[in-house]
Amino acid sequence: MKNKIPVTVVGANGYSGEELVRLLLGHPGAELAGVTSRQHAGKKLGQVFPRFSGVPGAEVRFLEPTIDGLLATGAECFFLALPHGVAAEFALPLVAAGKRVVDISADFRLNDAAVYKEFYSSEHPAPDLLAEAVYGLPEAYREKIRGAKLLAAPGCYPTSILLPLLPLLRAGLLQADTIAVSSASGTSGAGRKADESLLFAECSGSLRAYGIPKHRHLSEIEQELSHAAGREVLITFVPHLAPMTRGIHTTIFAMPRAGATGEQMLQALLQAYEGEPFVRVLDGLPDTKCVVGTNFCDIGLRVDGRTGRLILLSAEDNLIKGAGGQGIQCFNLMFGLTETEGLL
Amino acid sequence: MKNKIPVTVVGANGYSGEELVRLLLGHPGAELAGVTSRQHAGKKLGQVFPRFSGVPGAEVRFLEPTIDGLLATGAECFFLALPHGVAAEFALPLVAAGKRVVDISADFRLNDAAVYKEFYSSEHPAPDLLAEAVYGLPEAYREKIRGAKLLAAPGCYPTSILLPLLPLLRAGLLQADTIAVSSASGTSGAGRKADESLLFAECSGSLRAYGIPKHRHLSEIEQELSHAAGREVLITFVPHLAPMTRGIHTTIFAMPRAGATGEQMLQALLQAYEGEPFVRVLDGLPDTKCVVGTNFCDIGLRVDGRTGRLILLSAEDNLIKGAGGQGIQCFNLMFGLTETEGLL
Amino acid sequence: MKNKIPVTVVGANGYSGEELVRLLLGHPGAELAGVTSRQHAGKKLGQVFPRFSGVPGAEVRFLEPTIDGLLATGAECFFLALPHGVAAEFALPLVAAGKRVVDISADFRLNDAAVYKEFYSSEHPAPDLLAEAVYGLPEAYREKIRGAKLLAAPGCYPTSILLPLLPLLRAGLLQADTIAVSSASGTSGAGRKADESLLFAECSGSLRAYGIPKHRHLSEIEQELSHAAGREVLITFVPHLAPMTRGIHTTIFAMPRAGATGEQMLQALLQAYEGEPFVRVLDGLPDTKCVVGTNFCDIGLRVDGRTGRLILLSAEDNLIKGAGGQGIQCFNLMFGLTETEGLL
Amino acid sequence: MKNKIPVTVVGANGYSGEELVRLLLGHPGAELAGVTSRQHAGKKLGQVFPRFSGVPGAEVRFLEPTIDGLLATGAECFFLALPHGVAAEFALPLVAAGKRVVDISADFRLNDAAVYKEFYSSEHPAPDLLAEAVYGLPEAYREKIRGAKLLAAPGCYPTSILLPLLPLLRAGLLQADTIAVSSASGTSGAGRKADESLLFAECSGSLRAYGIPKHRHLSEIEQELSHAAGREVLITFVPHLAPMTRGIHTTIFAMPRAGATGEQMLQALLQAYEGEPFVRVLDGLPDTKCVVGTNFCDIGLRVDGRTGRLILLSAEDNLIKGAGGQGIQCFNLMFGLTETEGLL
């Protein structure tokens, strides 16, 4: 039997952390060396999350998140599932100690500390590391990810928006200033927070927009769209909360460049994602229930012949392809494993 | 005690019809004279819908829907909650017999039989009545509604899209060709149909677009937007099915006319709906759970300062303000009752 | 127009209070004179609950809950939707001031302060008032309710358990020591509490028992069952949380007394509830969706011929017949209004 | 790499069949050789279930279910996910051809064809095979399962009821004639049927009992309880439909034998399930959301000290431990694989 890579999840208490743990427990090439949680330090994983009780590999206890304690777990790779701002405090010493870090938070997604400050309302806690971090979207940066020490897994909304748009912007097929995006997320995207607005009785039967017009995720979305377009791209983005636990559905409106045909746009997507293990360009329309529990992002495309407008649609699991699943896909690349290991 | 107006609901078996019956049973100025259903003819209302058992006024039995039988109920007003195409077959003889008709179907919403054919794929069954029918959006056509013999209650999506847009188009504040709309509806909007795609296990956890790019409701939406703008308006419209039973949430993107400010747009909405009993222009953002069970349509507005784009949002109950509730609001106007009777 | 009775809701912030307010706003014989909430004092009702914005009668602002302030609202009846223990602090001075009080909390449901202490783990805050309080189950205590100054509206689970069982125990048809009850409630029953276990992501897809084996509601259930049986009755009760916002479904197992037939038991129920406006004895089986939004309690009955065991089933809306709706039914009796006013 | 065992799923169109396919696609020791569906014959798996598109091993096309076609798939084991009555038609020739069969239907669960006829209202289609079939509950029949040619996977409700009760009946700790069971299932348990009563709008917010007092599953439940008790056991069983897609929660009431203590009952469960990979005896209370997506059955126990009654609770995923997951657990035993393979 091959050796398993020891990994530790820092901040395993939230929905992203819990799902990361679930995926890692089933990963044939990884071994869960440790999990941390201030709140639950000392308890067994299965006490806090009864779902894991009795699952092989889940015998670990929660640790206090100290750097020495983390290093003592013997992990070669650390997954950070922490709030933004906090993740950087752990990334710095872990990277300095020669460890690989897969950060699920927003701390290292942006190239520019000034943009971070604009969108996150505080100074970036480790600006010197920004240049070293790699944006963990394998479909865009696979080769850089293989050599990454510090990996910044993309946000949930950004993944669902970038995957449909990047190939079309790269090919110059869209009028970039006409892009408007409406997304809807399950409530796990808001985190495990004791907040009245997230109670079952408040979310069931409720569909509502929030965080408009300047959601934080716009910063990384526009950064990556701009890289693809070769010039600055600004978009309008309206996120919604939908009455479901998991899944993101995204609907994008954009005007094609003059002369660009639906067939050209479809071919651009098909070519970009041919051979990609986790992106499916559908004949039909994406549905969150077909991707929840998987690392897939599904994409659909229609042209409104009456107005000439392009309609792009996508669906993903916000906690997998939109968080830890994508982090594991990158981990696999970083450690020379099969890219799909533990994810199919 | 004042006299109650006898009314009959034709096609009381679907979700719109059932909700109409519920509202009419609670209406102090109306009396349920009859209900029809081919499937349930002979059964008592409360046998088919146990919710109504024991409710005063609900002792009626389902009738076969024949014209003679309908007239024999003694109703002065007939609510048609039938599939499109079928409604017209009943409207014709009932109007000819001097009765008032409130049609919840799509048969009389369009001015032009050719547009009907384009969107509904069949000849209009009663084109001569189109000129007589009044589009039942009280906020736009209150005076005409008062005198209507044949009232065409607007569709659910159209109501949620027209109410936010009409005042802005009338005031010339928008670039009409930039309008793109994303709506999400609860599953009751698809009707009580034994269809695998509408099973609980298929809809729970599922968010998906459907019917794009040319949903039938576009015909009446564009007709009314064009009236308001004074020229032909074409829009892009993407409806979605959301995992909830009732409610529609609509998100509209549009570029303002050069120079138009957010304040001007807000004022246009506030002025248009000042004193309107069922439209609320919010400081906050609409939420379906705040309108479900009511006849309100809530509207919110934000300008994305970075792109200059307007974001309009609305929420309504698809079965009330989007169907029978609006029909009753019109009925109240047609019979000289207080407009809000039975609805607040 | 007849005079409306001014009423004030103390503690209008929770789910029971909010629903009470909704019902009272639609009550033709009551006028909302005031609402209180420490948290929201000074805000308008419609700011806190956007659902009420623009509803006639909802222009009131939240008050601090002081006795002087309450009396200054001019209300003749005070509805207390407060936590147990707190309600008594308000009931005492209000009753002393000659006002009628309808208490939705648990403070005055028990005859015996010692039982209160056993189940609620603290001394009863106003034991002298216990003798004066009337248990607000109209189907059992209608005449006493008419004269009540202090009305204790029954709990949600108790209502769903007592209504099916009382007539059978009164008639001596059951072996009382064989009663076992399994109930499931929507999450609003747990209150509007910022508690992780009540988040949408924790409750969706979750069915779980809680609070066993000695739920607080057992105290009033057994008190009333014992009154009906004429001797002490102890039962087993297992409440569950179900993934829905509203509604309680109760399933009761019991062995009939030797010789008692299913027909006798059915007749006992039919006779007990003949003419009752809000209890329906069904041929079929109760379903929460048929009672949610109503003040009905539906009851079904089956005998398992193989074991001889009786199966009793009931369904109600926990926030209406199980809380404020029943309170209003009692209010109507206390003030000489039609018992169903504002509830049908 | 070790050889994978080729398997074919007959009737892969329902919820149980779809979930079986999902589990088998992820099973390291099995290879999907074929899937059948009359309705979808000729289509690729991923066309019918977009969730499987692009998943390795999912390239197969649906076949017509003919015996020759089945044998031509080269499978060594056939999973039958067919309606009762139909499964036997396939089991007979497949067993005759020397193939192993794992039947998820009810056709071979009963020892006695007369009981089958009583509960399923038709003659048993292959009574001679009943003696050969093994009831696939590994916790009760592990050794017999290893040698089974024809495996009858238990029903969903039976699994959730038998696992808590069997050890207590075997140890003689219960008064068997006092057992009463209330279970609630997600709607996938009713199958993928275009039935109005299963629509999202009918099930959301709905909790309701059905199929009482003589649900078909009683036949196998009582057969196995009787085996454990050493004498005939009859119970009362009330199944409910709950507003969730997956999961079963079961609550059992029973009186202990005179003198039996809670501690004895707990120890009987702990000993019975020590070392069992898929049964967890909890300190806390079972919750469907902790078992959905897994092959675990969780069990909790409480004694109501006031009445002396035992409360047993369990939770499982109706489509995994209650159907195909348990079938795969048996398949692993039948083919000498690790029992947990493909299930953890």
CSV table of C-alpha atoms in Angstrom, one decimal, chain C residues 118-119 177-182 184-185 201-214 218 222 234-238 240 242-244 246 249 251 253 285-289 292 302-307 309 311 313 315, chain D residues 118-119 177-182 184-185 201-214 218 222 234-238 240 242-244 246 249 251 253 285-289 292 302-307 309 311 313 315:
chain,number,residue,atom,x,y,z
C,118,GLU,CA,-41.0,19.9,39.3
C,119,PHE,CA,-41.3,20.5,35.5
C,177,ASP,CA,-51.6,3.5,31.4
C,178,THR,CA,-51.0,2.2,27.9
C,179,ILE,CA,-50.9,5.7,26.3
C,180,ALA,CA,-47.7,6.5,24.3
C,181,VAL,CA,-47.4,9.6,22.1
C,182,SER,CA,-45.1,10.5,19.3
C,184,ALA,CA,-43.4,16.1,15.5
C,185,SER,CA,-43.3,19.8,15.4
C,201,ALA,CA,-28.6,23.8,7.3
C,202,GLU,CA,-29.1,21.9,10.6
C,203,CYS,CA,-32.9,21.3,10.3
C,204,SER,CA,-33.3,20.7,6.6
C,205,GLY,CA,-33.2,16.9,6.0
C,206,SER,CA,-33.3,16.4,9.8
C,207,LEU,CA,-35.8,14.5,11.8
C,208,ARG,CA,-34.8,14.0,15.4
C,209,ALA,CA,-36.4,13.4,18.8
C,210,TYR,CA,-35.5,15.8,21.7
C,211,GLY,CA,-36.4,16.6,25.3
C,212,ILE,CA,-37.2,13.0,26.3
C,213,PRO,CA,-38.4,11.4,28.5
C,214,LYS,CA,-39.7,14.3,30.5
C,218,LEU,CA,-46.2,16.5,30.1
C,222,GLU,CA,-51.2,14.7,32.4
C,234,LEU,CA,-49.1,9.1,33.3
C,235,ILE,CA,-48.1,8.8,29.7
C,236,THR,CA,-44.9,8.5,27.6
C,237,PHE,CA,-44.3,11.4,25.2
C,238,VAL,CA,-41.7,11.7,22.5
C,240,HIS,CA,-39.6,15.4,17.4
C,242,ALA,CA,-39.4,18.0,11.7
C,243,PRO,CA,-38.0,19.9,8.7
C,244,MET,CA,-41.0,22.3,8.3
C,246,ARG,CA,-45.1,25.2,11.1
C,249,HIS,CA,-48.5,16.0,13.9
C,251,THR,CA,-49.6,9.9,16.7
C,253,PHE,CA,-51.0,4.6,20.7
C,285,LEU,CA,-55.8,10.8,8.1
C,286,PRO,CA,-54.7,14.3,9.3
C,287,ASP,CA,-52.0,16.2,7.4
C,288,THR,CA,-50.3,19.2,8.7
C,289,LYS,CA,-50.5,21.0,5.4
C,292,VAL,CA,-51.4,25.2,8.7
C,302,ARG,CA,-57.8,3.7,13.3
C,303,VAL,CA,-57.9,0.4,15.2
C,304,ASP,CA,-55.1,-2.1,14.5
C,305,GLY,CA,-57.3,-5.2,14.4
C,306,ARG,CA,-54.2,-7.5,14.6
C,307,THR,CA,-53.1,-6.1,18.0
C,309,ARG,CA,-54.4,-1.2,19.6
C,311,ILE,CA,-54.1,4.6,16.8
C,313,LEU,CA,-53.7,11.0,14.9
C,315,ALA,CA,-52.7,17.8,13.2
D,118,GLU,CA,-51.7,-12.0,2.8
D,119,PHE,CA,-49.7,-8.8,2.6
D,177,ASP,CA,-46.9,-7.6,22.8
D,178,THR,CA,-46.4,-4.0,23.9
D,179,ILE,CA,-44.4,-2.9,20.9
D,180,ALA,CA,-45.7,0.1,19.0
D,181,VAL,CA,-43.7,1.9,16.3
D,182,SER,CA,-43.9,5.3,14.7
D,184,ALA,CA,-41.2,8.8,9.4
D,185,SER,CA,-39.6,8.5,5.9
D,201,ALA,CA,-46.2,21.5,-3.3
D,202,GLU,CA,-48.0,18.6,-1.6
D,203,CYS,CA,-45.1,17.3,0.6
D,204,SER,CA,-43.4,20.5,1.6
D,205,GLY,CA,-44.8,21.5,5.0
D,206,SER,CA,-46.7,18.2,5.2
D,207,LEU,CA,-46.4,15.5,7.8
D,208,ARG,CA,-48.9,12.7,7.5
D,209,ALA,CA,-49.4,9.1,8.4
D,210,TYR,CA,-50.3,6.6,5.6
D,211,GLY,CA,-50.8,2.9,5.0
D,212,ILE,CA,-52.2,2.1,8.5
D,213,PRO,CA,-52.8,-0.2,10.2
D,214,LYS,CA,-51.4,-2.9,8.0
D,218,LEU,CA,-45.1,-5.6,8.8
D,222,GLU,CA,-42.9,-9.5,12.5
D,234,LEU,CA,-47.3,-8.8,16.5
D,235,ILE,CA,-46.7,-5.1,16.6
D,236,THR,CA,-48.5,-1.9,15.7
D,237,PHE,CA,-46.7,0.2,13.1
D,238,VAL,CA,-47.5,3.7,11.9
D,240,HIS,CA,-45.4,8.8,8.1
D,242,ALA,CA,-42.0,13.7,6.2
D,243,PRO,CA,-40.9,16.7,4.2
D,244,MET,CA,-37.4,15.6,3.3
D,246,ARG,CA,-34.1,10.9,2.3
D,249,HIS,CA,-36.5,8.1,11.7
D,251,THR,CA,-39.4,5.8,17.4
D,253,PHE,CA,-42.3,2.2,22.5
D,285,LEU,CA,-30.4,10.8,20.0
D,286,PRO,CA,-30.4,9.7,16.4
D,287,ASP,CA,-30.8,12.4,13.7
D,288,THR,CA,-31.5,11.6,10.0
D,289,LYS,CA,-29.1,14.2,8.8
D,292,VAL,CA,-28.1,10.4,5.2
D,302,ARG,CA,-34.1,6.1,26.9
D,303,VAL,CA,-36.2,4.7,29.7
D,304,ASP,CA,-39.2,6.8,30.8
D,305,GLY,CA,-38.8,6.3,34.5
D,306,ARG,CA,-42.3,7.7,35.2
D,307,THR,CA,-44.1,5.0,33.2
D,309,ARG,CA,-41.6,2.4,29.2
D,311,ILE,CA,-38.1,4.4,24.1
D,313,LEU,CA,-35.0,5.5,18.4
D,315,ALA,CA,-32.1,6.7,12.0
